[in-house]
Amino acid sequence: MKTRNTFIGSLFAAALAALLVASCASTPAEKPQGLRLSAITDQDAAPAILDYAGKTPGEQERIARNYEQQPPLIPHKVEGMKLDFKTNKCLQCHDRPFYKEEGAPKIGDSHYKSREGKELDKISMARYNCNQCHVPQVNAPPLVANVFKSAKE
Ligand code: HEC
Ligand code: HEC
């Protein structure tokens, strides 16, 4: 009886020691960093400000698309281009009445159709928030290597 008790006792002690080691190994204050590039527990953990790649619209090469129906990537910088309920700076260059004068690629015809496929006079509100689909580029090292190959390759 006595030997069994010590056996259980030492098992318990070993489990306790393992738990202690495990809790010391991961200090949450240092570990998780993610996209914000600073510890979550930092007092002023503001997201890192990254530089947008690209210059003034009109000076950029368009970025090749990798698959059909891909929303083209934005090749120019987007700083200061307001996009809210009242103002949509993107439309002022890309919308039908302005694109020629601005020398900008015209918004896709698909953007002037309702969800049911009906032609509209103006851009569909479902397409109003351009940045939901079209993304600008930043000068940043990729967090995860991209191994995507287009179908042609
Ligand atoms: C001052 C005019 C202007 C403004 C404002 C503007 N663009 Fe552009 N955009 C252009 C021009 C010109 C190009 C052609 C590439 C170049 O020369 O920069 C272009 C290219 C693009 C392309 C690539 C199209 C393709 O087929 O490759 C996308 C997508 C785009 N812009 C989206 C946007 C979005 C979204 C906004 C608002 C955040 C915006 N643009 C604001 C002028 C503008
Ligand atoms: C719901 C996703 C979505 C939204 C929102 C959206 N687009 Fe697009 N856009 C696309 C896709 C997908 C394409 C490529 C296929 C096509 O033309 O429909 C495209 C194509 C384009 C093109 C290239 C057209 C061509 O002739 O090749 C331009 C320019 C463009 N969009 C500008 C804009 C602007 C400016 C806005 C905001 C006012 C906007 N888009 C909002 C998905 C979107």
PDB file of N, CA, C and O in Angstrom, residues 121-150:
ATOM      1  N   ASP A 121     -27.740  53.400 -65.000  1.00  0.00           N
ATOM      2  CA  ASP A 121     -27.158  54.664 -65.487  1.00  0.00           C
ATOM      3  C   ASP A 121     -25.865  54.967 -64.751  1.00  0.00           C
ATOM      4  O   ASP A 121     -24.948  55.563 -65.301  1.00  0.00           O
ATOM      5  N   LYS A 122     -25.845  54.600 -63.478  1.00  0.00           N
ATOM      6  CA  LYS A 122     -24.678  54.882 -62.641  1.00  0.00           C
ATOM      7  C   LYS A 122     -24.083  53.566 -62.157  1.00  0.00           C
ATOM      8  O   LYS A 122     -24.722  52.523 -62.255  1.00  0.00           O
ATOM      9  N   ILE A 123     -22.909  53.674 -61.563  1.00  0.00           N
ATOM     10  CA  ILE A 123     -22.273  52.479 -61.004  1.00  0.00           C
ATOM     11  C   ILE A 123     -23.168  51.866 -59.918  1.00  0.00           C
ATOM     12  O   ILE A 123     -23.805  52.595 -59.155  1.00  0.00           O
ATOM     13  N   SER A 124     -23.217  50.548 -59.889  1.00  0.00           N
ATOM     14  CA  SER A 124     -24.017  49.853 -58.880  1.00  0.00           C
ATOM     15  C   SER A 124     -23.441  50.130 -57.490  1.00  0.00           C
ATOM     16  O   SER A 124     -22.219  50.150 -57.318  1.00  0.00           O
ATOM     17  N   MET A 125     -24.326  50.316 -56.532  1.00  0.00           N
ATOM     18  CA  MET A 125     -23.844  50.575 -55.168  1.00  0.00           C
ATOM     19  C   MET A 125     -23.093  49.368 -54.610  1.00  0.00           C
ATOM     20  O   MET A 125     -22.291  49.494 -53.683  1.00  0.00           O
ATOM     21  N   ALA A 126     -23.311  48.221 -55.178  1.00  0.00           N
ATOM     22  CA  ALA A 126     -22.582  47.020 -54.749  1.00  0.00           C
ATOM     23  C   ALA A 126     -21.100  47.127 -55.117  1.00  0.00           C
ATOM     24  O   ALA A 126     -20.279  46.366 -54.626  1.00  0.00           O
ATOM     25  N   ARG A 127     -20.779  48.106 -56.003  1.00  0.00           N
ATOM     26  CA  ARG A 127     -19.392  48.282 -56.444  1.00  0.00           C
ATOM     27  C   ARG A 127     -18.804  49.585 -55.911  1.00  0.00           C
ATOM     28  O   ARG A 127     -17.715  49.980 -56.315  1.00  0.00           O
ATOM     29  N   TYR A 128     -19.543  50.267 -55.070  1.00  0.00           N
ATOM     30  CA  TYR A 128     -19.112  51.611 -54.639  1.00  0.00           C
ATOM     31  C   TYR A 128     -17.803  51.571 -53.857  1.00  0.00           C
ATOM     32  O   TYR A 128     -16.939  52.433 -54.000  1.00  0.00           O
ATOM     33  N   ASN A 129     -17.654  50.560 -53.015  1.00  0.00           N
ATOM     34  CA  ASN A 129     -16.463  50.468 -52.162  1.00  0.00           C
ATOM     35  C   ASN A 129     -15.336  49.744 -52.911  1.00  0.00           C
ATOM     36  O   ASN A 129     -15.083  48.559 -52.702  1.00  0.00           O
ATOM     37  N   CYS A 130     -14.667  50.485 -53.783  1.00  0.00           N
ATOM     38  CA  CYS A 130     -13.666  49.905 -54.700  1.00  0.00           C
ATOM     39  C   CYS A 130     -12.627  49.047 -53.985  1.00  0.00           C
ATOM     40  O   CYS A 130     -12.243  47.985 -54.469  1.00  0.00           O
ATOM     41  N   ASN A 131     -12.173  49.519 -52.836  1.00  0.00           N
ATOM     42  CA  ASN A 131     -11.064  48.852 -52.149  1.00  0.00           C
ATOM     43  C   ASN A 131     -11.425  47.499 -51.548  1.00  0.00           C
ATOM     44  O   ASN A 131     -10.573  46.789 -51.046  1.00  0.00           O
ATOM     45  N   GLN A 132     -12.708  47.201 -51.611  1.00  0.00           N
ATOM     46  CA  GLN A 132     -13.162  45.891 -51.152  1.00  0.00           C
ATOM     47  C   GLN A 132     -12.619  44.812 -52.102  1.00  0.00           C
ATOM     48  O   GLN A 132     -12.377  43.687 -51.686  1.00  0.00           O
ATOM     49  N   CYS A 133     -12.420  45.177 -53.348  1.00  0.00           N
ATOM     50  CA  CYS A 133     -11.948  44.198 -54.337  1.00  0.00           C
ATOM     51  C   CYS A 133     -10.610  44.581 -54.964  1.00  0.00           C
ATOM     52  O   CYS A 133      -9.816  43.712 -55.300  1.00  0.00           O
ATOM     53  N   HIS A 134     -10.404  45.886 -55.172  1.00  0.00           N
ATOM     54  CA  HIS A 134      -9.154  46.349 -55.798  1.00  0.00           C
ATOM     55  C   HIS A 134      -8.207  46.800 -54.705  1.00  0.00           C
ATOM     56  O   HIS A 134      -8.547  47.693 -53.931  1.00  0.00           O
ATOM     57  N   VAL A 135      -7.026  46.219 -54.664  1.00  0.00           N
ATOM     58  CA  VAL A 135      -6.117  46.550 -53.561  1.00  0.00           C
ATOM     59  C   VAL A 135      -4.842  47.234 -54.051  1.00  0.00           C
ATOM     60  O   VAL A 135      -4.267  46.849 -55.060  1.00  0.00           O
ATOM     61  N   PRO A 136      -4.419  48.267 -53.324  1.00  0.00           N
ATOM     62  CA  PRO A 136      -3.149  48.903 -53.648  1.00  0.00           C
ATOM     63  C   PRO A 136      -1.996  48.008 -53.193  1.00  0.00           C
ATOM     64  O   PRO A 136      -2.214  47.045 -52.455  1.00  0.00           O
ATOM     65  N   GLN A 137      -0.806  48.333 -53.631  1.00  0.00           N
ATOM     66  CA  GLN A 137       0.368  47.537 -53.273  1.00  0.00           C
ATOM     67  C   GLN A 137       1.208  48.291 -52.251  1.00  0.00           C
ATOM     68  O   GLN A 137       1.225  49.509 -52.246  1.00  0.00           O
ATOM     69  N   VAL A 138       1.902  47.550 -51.400  1.00  0.00           N
ATOM     70  CA  VAL A 138       2.813  48.182 -50.447  1.00  0.00           C
ATOM     71  C   VAL A 138       4.212  47.597 -50.597  1.00  0.00           C
ATOM     72  O   VAL A 138       4.365  46.479 -51.080  1.00  0.00           O
ATOM     73  N   ASN A 139       5.202  48.394 -50.199  1.00  0.00           N
ATOM     74  CA  ASN A 139       6.579  47.902 -50.189  1.00  0.00           C
ATOM     75  C   ASN A 139       6.797  47.164 -48.880  1.00  0.00           C
ATOM     76  O   ASN A 139       7.191  47.756 -47.891  1.00  0.00           O
ATOM     77  N   ALA A 140       6.506  45.898 -48.859  1.00  0.00           N
ATOM     78  CA  ALA A 140       6.678  45.134 -47.633  1.00  0.00           C
ATOM     79  C   ALA A 140       7.094  43.713 -47.975  1.00  0.00           C
ATOM     80  O   ALA A 140       6.628  43.165 -48.977  1.00  0.00           O
ATOM     81  N   PRO A 141       7.972  43.135 -47.179  1.00  0.00           N
ATOM     82  CA  PRO A 141       8.328  41.739 -47.446  1.00  0.00           C
ATOM     83  C   PRO A 141       7.106  40.858 -47.189  1.00  0.00           C
ATOM     84  O   PRO A 141       6.375  41.097 -46.219  1.00  0.00           O
ATOM     85  N   PRO A 142       6.839  39.886 -48.063  1.00  0.00           N
ATOM     86  CA  PRO A 142       5.667  39.037 -47.849  1.00  0.00           C
ATOM     87  C   PRO A 142       5.790  38.255 -46.542  1.00  0.00           C
ATOM     88  O   PRO A 142       6.879  37.772 -46.208  1.00  0.00           O
ATOM     89  N   LEU A 143       4.693  38.177 -45.794  1.00  0.00           N
ATOM     90  CA  LEU A 143       4.714  37.448 -44.518  1.00  0.00           C
ATOM     91  C   LEU A 143       4.778  35.950 -44.763  1.00  0.00           C
ATOM     92  O   LEU A 143       5.346  35.197 -43.988  1.00  0.00           O
ATOM     93  N   VAL A 144       4.171  35.535 -45.874  1.00  0.00           N
ATOM     94  CA  VAL A 144       4.172  34.130 -46.241  1.00  0.00           C
ATOM     95  C   VAL A 144       4.567  34.070 -47.710  1.00  0.00           C
ATOM     96  O   VAL A 144       4.074  34.865 -48.507  1.00  0.00           O
ATOM     97  N   ALA A 145       5.471  33.181 -48.058  1.00  0.00           N
ATOM     98  CA  ALA A 145       5.912  33.090 -49.456  1.00  0.00           C
ATOM     99  C   ALA A 145       4.728  32.734 -50.343  1.00  0.00           C
ATOM    100  O   ALA A 145       3.890  31.911 -49.976  1.00  0.00           O
ATOM    101  N   ASN A 146       4.654  33.383 -51.523  1.00  0.00           N
ATOM    102  CA  ASN A 146       3.557  33.137 -52.446  1.00  0.00           C
ATOM    103  C   ASN A 146       4.018  32.176 -53.532  1.00  0.00           C
ATOM    104  O   ASN A 146       4.911  32.491 -54.310  1.00  0.00           O
ATOM    105  N   VAL A 147       3.399  31.034 -53.603  1.00  0.00           N
ATOM    106  CA  VAL A 147       3.819  30.021 -54.578  1.00  0.00           C
ATOM    107  C   VAL A 147       2.780  29.864 -55.700  1.00  0.00           C
ATOM    108  O   VAL A 147       2.813  28.893 -56.444  1.00  0.00           O
ATOM    109  N   PHE A 148       1.884  30.859 -55.812  1.00  0.00           N
ATOM    110  CA  PHE A 148       0.838  30.790 -56.832  1.00  0.00           C
ATOM    111  C   PHE A 148       1.439  30.765 -58.237  1.00  0.00           C
ATOM    112  O   PHE A 148       2.348  31.527 -58.553  1.00  0.00           O
ATOM    113  N   LYS A 149       0.932  29.874 -59.086  1.00  0.00           N
ATOM    114  CA  LYS A 149       1.331  29.854 -60.490  1.00  0.00           C
ATOM    115  C   LYS A 149       0.061  29.978 -61.324  1.00  0.00           C
ATOM    116  O   LYS A 149      -0.922  29.285 -61.063  1.00  0.00           O
ATOM    117  N   SER A 150       0.090  30.873 -62.324  1.00  0.00           N
ATOM    118  CA  SER A 150      -1.104  31.028 -63.140  1.00  0.00           C
ATOM    119  C   SER A 150      -1.282  29.790 -64.019  1.00  0.00           C
ATOM    120  O   SER A 150      -0.329  29.036 -64.247  1.00  0.00           O
TER     121      SER A 150
END
